[in-house]
Coordinates of C-alpha atoms in Angstrom, one line a residue:
X22 CA 131.4 84.4 30.6
X23 CA 133.9 82.2 32.7
X24 CA 136.2 82.2 29.7
X25 CA 136.1 86.0 29.4
X26 CA 136.8 86.4 33.1
X27 CA 139.8 84.0 32.9
X28 CA 141.3 86.1 30.0
X29 CA 140.8 89.3 31.9
X30 CA 142.5 87.9 34.9
X31 CA 145.5 86.7 33.0
X32 CA 146.0 90.1 31.4
X33 CA 145.6 91.9 34.7
X34 CA 148.1 89.8 36.4
X35 CA 150.7 90.1 33.6
X36 CA 150.6 93.9 33.6
X37 CA 150.8 94.5 37.4
X38 CA 154.4 93.6 38.1
X39 CA 156.4 96.9 38.3
X40 CA 159.4 95.2 40.1
X41 CA 160.0 92.9 37.1
X42 CA 159.6 96.0 34.8
X43 CA 162.4 97.9 36.7
X44 CA 164.6 94.8 36.8
X45 CA 164.5 93.8 33.1
X46 CA 163.9 97.3 31.6
X47 CA 160.8 98.4 29.9
X48 CA 161.5 96.9 26.4
X49 CA 162.5 93.5 27.8
X50 CA 159.5 93.5 30.1
X51 CA 157.1 94.3 27.4
X52 CA 158.5 91.4 25.2
X53 CA 158.3 89.0 28.2
X54 CA 154.9 90.2 29.2
X55 CA 153.6 89.7 25.7
X56 CA 154.9 86.3 25.5
X57 CA 153.5 85.3 28.9
X58 CA 150.1 86.8 27.9
X59 CA 150.0 84.7 24.7
X60 CA 151.1 81.6 26.6
X61 CA 148.4 82.1 29.3
X62 CA 145.7 83.0 26.7
X63 CA 146.6 79.9 24.7
X64 CA 146.2 77.7 27.8
X65 CA 142.7 79.3 28.3
X66 CA 141.8 78.6 24.7
X67 CA 142.9 75.0 24.8
X68 CA 140.6 72.0 24.9
X69 CA 140.9 70.0 28.1
X70 CA 140.6 66.7 26.1
X71 CA 143.1 67.1 23.3
X72 CA 145.2 69.8 25.0
X73 CA 145.4 71.7 21.8
X74 CA 143.8 75.0 20.7
X75 CA 140.1 74.6 20.2
X76 CA 139.0 73.4 16.8
X77 CA 135.7 75.1 15.9
X78 CA 132.9 74.5 16.5
X79 CA 133.5 75.1 20.3
X80 CA 130.7 73.7 22.5
X81 CA 129.8 75.2 25.9
X82 CA 128.3 72.8 28.5
X83 CA 125.9 73.9 31.2
X84 CA 128.9 73.6 33.7
X85 CA 130.6 76.4 31.7
X86 CA 133.4 74.2 30.4
X87 CA 134.3 74.4 26.7
X88 CA 135.3 71.5 24.3
X89 CA 135.9 70.9 20.7
X90 CA 132.9 69.3 19.2
X91 CA 134.9 66.3 17.8
X92 CA 136.5 65.8 21.2
X93 CA 133.1 65.9 22.9
X94 CA 131.8 63.3 20.5
X95 CA 134.7 61.1 21.3
X96 CA 133.9 61.4 25.0
X97 CA 130.3 60.4 24.3
X98 CA 131.5 57.2 22.5
X99 CA 133.8 56.4 25.5
X100 CA 131.0 56.8 27.9
X101 CA 128.6 54.7 25.8
X102 CA 126.3 57.7 25.1
X103 CA 125.5 57.2 21.4
X104 CA 121.9 58.3 21.3
X105 CA 120.3 61.7 21.2
X106 CA 118.6 61.4 24.6
X107 CA 121.6 60.2 26.4
X108 CA 123.6 61.7 29.3
X109 CA 127.3 61.9 30.1
X110 CA 129.6 63.4 32.7
X111 CA 131.8 66.5 32.0
X112 CA 135.4 65.3 31.7
X113 CA 136.5 68.3 34.0
X114 CA 134.0 68.6 36.8
X115 CA 132.0 65.3 36.4
X116 CA 128.7 67.1 36.3
X117 CA 125.9 65.1 34.5
X118 CA 125.1 66.7 31.2
X119 CA 121.7 65.8 29.4
X120 CA 121.6 65.9 25.5
X121 CA 117.9 66.3 25.4
X122 CA 117.2 64.6 22.0
X123 CA 119.5 66.4 19.6
X124 CA 122.9 65.0 20.6
X125 CA 125.9 67.4 20.4
X126 CA 123.8 69.5 18.0
X127 CA 121.7 70.6 20.8
X128 CA 124.6 71.9 22.9
X129 CA 125.3 75.7 23.0
X130 CA 128.0 76.9 20.6
X131 CA 130.5 79.4 22.1
X132 CA 130.8 82.0 19.4
X133 CA 132.7 84.4 21.7
X134 CA 135.4 81.7 22.3
X135 CA 135.7 81.1 18.5
X136 CA 136.1 84.8 17.8
X137 CA 138.8 85.2 20.5
X138 CA 140.5 82.0 19.1
X139 CA 140.5 83.4 15.6
X140 CA 142.1 86.7 16.8
X141 CA 144.6 84.8 18.9
X142 CA 145.8 82.8 15.8
X143 CA 146.2 86.0 13.9
X144 CA 148.2 87.5 16.7
X145 CA 150.4 84.4 16.9
X146 CA 151.1 84.7 13.1
X147 CA 152.0 88.4 13.5
X148 CA 154.4 87.6 16.4
X149 CA 156.0 84.8 14.4
X150 CA 156.6 87.1 11.4
X151 CA 158.0 89.8 13.7
X152 CA 160.4 87.4 15.4
X153 CA 161.6 86.2 11.9
X154 CA 162.3 89.8 10.9
X155 CA 164.1 90.5 14.1
X156 CA 166.3 87.4 13.6
X157 CA 167.0 88.6 10.1
X158 CA 168.3 91.9 11.5
X159 CA 170.5 90.3 14.1
X160 CA 174.1 89.1 13.7
X161 CA 174.1 85.4 13.7
X162 CA 177.4 85.2 15.5
X163 CA 177.2 87.8 18.2
X164 CA 173.5 88.5 18.5
X165 CA 174.0 92.3 18.1
X166 CA 171.6 94.4 16.1
X167 CA 173.0 95.3 12.8
X168 CA 171.9 98.9 12.7
X169 CA 173.9 99.6 15.8
X170 CA 176.9 100.5 13.6
X171 CA 175.4 103.2 11.4
X172 CA 178.5 104.1 9.3
X173 CA 179.9 100.6 8.7
X174 CA 177.2 97.9 8.5
X175 CA 178.0 96.2 5.1
X176 CA 181.1 94.1 4.3
X177 CA 181.9 94.6 0.7
X178 CA 184.2 91.7 0.4
X179 CA 181.7 89.1 1.6
X180 CA 178.6 90.9 0.6
X181 CA 176.8 90.5 3.9
X182 CA 175.6 92.7 6.7
X183 CA 177.9 92.8 9.9
X184 CA 177.7 94.1 13.4
X185 CA 180.2 96.2 15.3
X186 CA 182.0 93.2 16.9
X187 CA 182.4 91.6 13.5
X188 CA 184.1 94.7 12.2
X189 CA 186.4 95.4 15.1
X190 CA 187.3 91.9 16.3
X191 CA 185.8 89.4 13.9
X192 CA 186.5 87.9 10.5
X193 CA 185.7 91.2 8.8
X194 CA 188.1 93.5 10.6
X195 CA 190.4 93.9 7.6
X196 CA 187.6 94.0 5.0
X197 CA 186.2 97.2 3.3
X198 CA 182.9 98.2 4.6
X199 CA 180.1 100.7 3.7
X200 CA 177.1 102.2 5.0
X201 CA 174.2 99.7 4.8
X202 CA 171.9 102.5 3.4
X203 CA 174.4 103.2 0.6
X204 CA 174.8 99.4 -0.1
X205 CA 171.0 99.0 0.0
X206 CA 170.5 101.8 -2.6
X207 CA 173.2 100.5 -4.9
X208 CA 171.9 97.0 -4.8
X209 CA 168.4 98.0 -5.2
X210 CA 169.2 99.8 -8.5
X211 CA 171.3 96.8 -9.6
X212 CA 168.5 94.4 -8.7
X213 CA 166.0 96.4 -10.6
X214 CA 168.2 96.2 -13.7
X215 CA 168.5 92.4 -13.1
X216 CA 164.8 92.2 -13.0
X217 CA 164.6 93.8 -16.4
X218 CA 167.0 91.3 -17.8
X219 CA 165.0 88.4 -16.5
X220 CA 161.9 90.0 -17.9
X221 CA 163.4 90.3 -21.4
X222 CA 164.6 86.7 -21.1
X223 CA 161.0 85.7 -20.1
X224 CA 159.4 87.7 -22.9
X225 CA 161.7 86.1 -25.5
X226 CA 160.9 82.7 -24.2
X227 CA 157.2 83.3 -24.0
X228 CA 156.3 82.2 -27.5
X229 CA 158.5 79.1 -27.0
X230 CA 156.6 78.3 -23.8
X231 CA 153.3 78.6 -25.5
X232 CA 154.4 76.4 -28.4
X233 CA 155.8 73.8 -25.9
X234 CA 152.6 73.8 -23.9
X235 CA 150.7 73.3 -27.2
X236 CA 152.9 70.4 -28.1
X237 CA 152.2 68.9 -24.6
X238 CA 148.5 69.3 -25.1
X239 CA 148.7 67.8 -28.6
X240 CA 150.8 64.8 -27.3
X241 CA 148.3 64.2 -24.5
X242 CA 145.4 64.3 -26.9
X243 CA 147.1 62.0 -29.4
X244 CA 147.9 59.6 -26.6
X245 CA 144.3 59.5 -25.4
X246 CA 143.0 59.1 -29.0
X247 CA 145.5 56.2 -29.6
X248 CA 144.5 54.5 -26.4
X249 CA 140.8 54.7 -27.4
X250 CA 141.7 53.3 -30.8
X251 CA 143.7 50.4 -29.3
X252 CA 140.8 49.7 -26.9
X253 CA 138.1 49.8 -29.6
X254 CA 140.0 48.1 -32.4
X255 CA 141.7 45.7 -30.1
X256 CA 138.3 44.6 -28.6
X257 CA 136.9 44.2 -32.1
X258 CA 140.0 42.1 -33.2
X259 CA 139.6 39.9 -30.0
X260 CA 136.0 39.3 -30.6
X261 CA 136.6 38.4 -34.3
X262 CA 139.4 36.1 -33.4
X263 CA 137.3 34.4 -30.7
X264 CA 134.5 34.0 -33.2
X265 CA 136.9 32.6 -35.8
X266 CA 138.2 30.1 -33.2
X267 CA 134.7 29.1 -32.2
X268 CA 133.7 28.6 -35.8
X269 CA 136.7 26.4 -36.6
X270 CA 136.1 24.3 -33.4
X271 CA 132.5 23.8 -34.6
X272 CA 133.6 22.9 -38.1
X273 CA 136.3 20.5 -36.7
X274 CA 133.7 18.8 -34.4
X275 CA 131.3 18.4 -37.3
X276 CA 133.9 17.0 -39.7
X277 CA 135.3 14.7 -37.0
X278 CA 131.8 13.3 -36.1
X279 CA 130.9 12.7 -39.8
X280 CA 134.2 10.9 -40.7
X281 CA 134.2 8.9 -37.4
X282 CA 130.6 7.7 -38.1
X283 CA 131.7 6.5 -41.6
X284 CA 134.7 4.7 -40.4
X285 CA 132.8 3.1 -37.5
X286 CA 130.3 1.8 -40.1
X287 CA 133.1 0.3 -42.2
X288 CA 134.6 -1.2 -39.1
X289 CA 131.3 -3.0 -38.2
X290 CA 131.0 -4.3 -41.8
X291 CA 134.6 -5.6 -41.7
X292 CA 134.0 -7.4 -38.4
X293 CA 130.8 -9.0 -39.6
X294 CA 132.5 -12.3 -40.9
X295 CA 134.4 -12.8 -37.7
X296 CA 131.3 -12.3 -35.6
X297 CA 129.2 -14.6 -37.9
X298 CA 131.9 -17.4 -37.6
X299 CA 132.0 -17.1 -33.9
X300 CA 128.1 -17.4 -33.7
X301 CA 128.1 -20.5 -36.1
X302 CA 130.8 -22.2 -34.2
X303 CA 129.1 -21.6 -30.9
X304 CA 125.8 -23.1 -32.2
X305 CA 127.5 -26.1 -33.6
X306 CA 129.3 -27.0 -30.4
X307 CA 126.9 -25.9 -27.8
X308 CA 123.2 -26.1 -29.1
X309 CA 120.7 -27.2 -26.5
X310 CA 118.5 -29.5 -28.7
X311 CA 117.5 -30.2 -32.2
X312 CA 114.8 -27.5 -32.3
X313 CA 117.1 -24.8 -31.2
X314 CA 119.8 -25.8 -33.7
X315 CA 117.4 -25.8 -36.6
X316 CA 115.9 -22.4 -35.6
X317 CA 119.3 -20.7 -35.2
X318 CA 120.7 -22.5 -38.2
X319 CA 118.1 -20.9 -40.5
X320 CA 118.9 -17.4 -39.2
X321 CA 122.7 -17.8 -39.5
X322 CA 122.3 -19.4 -42.9
X323 CA 120.6 -16.2 -44.2
X324 CA 123.4 -14.1 -42.7
X325 CA 125.9 -16.2 -44.4
X326 CA 124.3 -16.0 -47.8
X327 CA 124.0 -12.2 -47.5
X328 CA 127.7 -12.0 -46.4
X329 CA 128.9 -14.2 -49.2
X330 CA 127.1 -12.2 -51.8
X331 CA 129.5 -9.4 -51.2
X332 CA 133.1 -9.1 -52.2
X333 CA 135.3 -11.9 -50.8
X334 CA 138.3 -9.6 -50.2
X335 CA 137.7 -6.9 -47.6
X336 CA 137.6 -3.4 -48.7
X337 CA 140.3 -1.3 -46.8
X338 CA 138.8 2.2 -46.1
X339 CA 140.4 5.2 -47.7
X340 CA 142.5 7.3 -45.3
X341 CA 140.4 10.3 -44.4
X342 CA 142.0 12.2 -41.6
X343 CA 141.6 15.9 -40.5
X344 CA 143.5 18.4 -42.6
X345 CA 145.5 20.3 -40.0
X346 CA 146.9 22.5 -42.8
X347 CA 143.5 23.7 -43.9
X348 CA 142.5 24.6 -40.4
X349 CA 145.8 26.2 -39.6
X350 CA 145.7 28.4 -42.8
X351 CA 142.2 29.5 -41.9
X352 CA 143.2 30.2 -38.3
X353 CA 146.2 32.5 -39.3
X354 CA 144.5 34.1 -42.2
X355 CA 145.5 37.8 -42.1
X356 CA 147.8 37.5 -39.1
X357 CA 151.6 38.0 -39.0
X358 CA 152.4 34.6 -37.5
X359 CA 156.1 35.4 -37.2
X360 CA 155.2 37.6 -34.2
X361 CA 153.5 34.7 -32.3
X362 CA 155.8 31.8 -31.9
X363 CA 155.1 30.1 -28.6
X364 CA 157.6 27.7 -27.0
X365 CA 155.4 24.7 -27.7
X366 CA 155.5 25.4 -31.5
X367 CA 158.4 23.0 -32.1
X368 CA 156.5 20.1 -30.6
X369 CA 153.4 20.9 -32.6
X370 CA 155.3 21.1 -35.8
X371 CA 157.2 17.9 -35.0
X372 CA 153.9 16.0 -34.4
X373 CA 152.1 17.4 -37.4
X374 CA 154.2 17.0 -40.6
X375 CA 151.4 18.4 -42.8
X376 CA 151.5 21.6 -40.8
X377 CA 155.1 22.4 -41.8
X378 CA 154.3 23.4 -45.4
X379 CA 151.5 25.6 -44.2
X380 CA 153.7 27.4 -41.7
X381 CA 156.3 28.0 -44.4
X382 CA 153.7 29.3 -46.7
X383 CA 152.3 31.6 -44.1
X384 CA 155.8 33.0 -43.3
X385 CA 156.9 33.4 -46.9
X386 CA 156.0 37.1 -47.2
X387 CA 156.7 37.9 -43.5
X388 CA 160.3 36.7 -43.1
X389 CA 161.4 33.1 -43.2
X390 CA 161.9 31.1 -40.0
X391 CA 165.1 29.1 -39.9
X392 CA 164.8 25.6 -41.4
X393 CA 165.8 24.1 -38.1
X394 CA 162.9 25.8 -36.4
X395 CA 160.5 24.9 -39.1
X396 CA 161.4 21.2 -38.9
X397 CA 160.8 21.3 -35.1
X398 CA 164.4 20.4 -34.2
X399 CA 165.3 23.8 -32.6
X400 CA 166.3 23.7 -29.0

């Protein structure tokens, strides 16, 4: 009710000034009165917290002051009133307001203010459109209304509307002019013909537009399908490659363990004479008594007999290293290795002579690397 009273008071005051009306003239007075009325009404419809037009929903307190709901919730936070049964002070009159268990949802909503606000915004939009139209019908240089010169209102040289001052004293005083109504009628007919030309152009290009859009859709579809293929097949290839690498590592570990065990056994057999010699020398030089000597002598004698029964010349074990070539060929099987040449390849090839031939064999059908690169001497 207080909001409605304020609005009525503003309008009554604005339309009760006959002295101003006589001074400005009725038309000017009406324009100024409308502007003042809108400004006053806008002030009444503004939130005292954000100082902007109300943002619905508009809440009405028991003290008759109105606020945006979001502004009121901000006030509650600032006053540490964050529960439904709290209380806070009105930012305008400081009256204590009780929420009574429902928070801001329990406060009265001012539907009247929201309806007036909606109509006010519509009126503002209409006034803005009207002002733009008035500006379009006014001479930019002199501010004179263009229809004030009924017979000569269109400059034919510059193709633009002009006012009386432009024709008599301005840049257009020596230019041919015509009635704006005649220019309007002529250009309207010409513009209609131009529209038909554009329509024909549009219709002739319609099929091409449809074909182009179809190509765009097909391109997007093919890109999506290709991406899905890359993801699916790529993941499968990665899994297969990782599985192959893991298998080769297990094979390498098994082969290494087996060959190492054999070589260690041979090494122990070859070291047996040296160890027996040291034990026999130690017994001869450092036995504690006769009993110990006889006891150890018997054991070492048996070891010597067993050792001497074998071959007198040591059997040098056959070289049995890991075949890098075999593992390399298995690793790159089915892969274009020329596309994967990491910087450390030269050092790998230089340290593994047996790998060079395998590398050359793998590259034979896929383009040869330079001899310098294959030999590991490239910089």
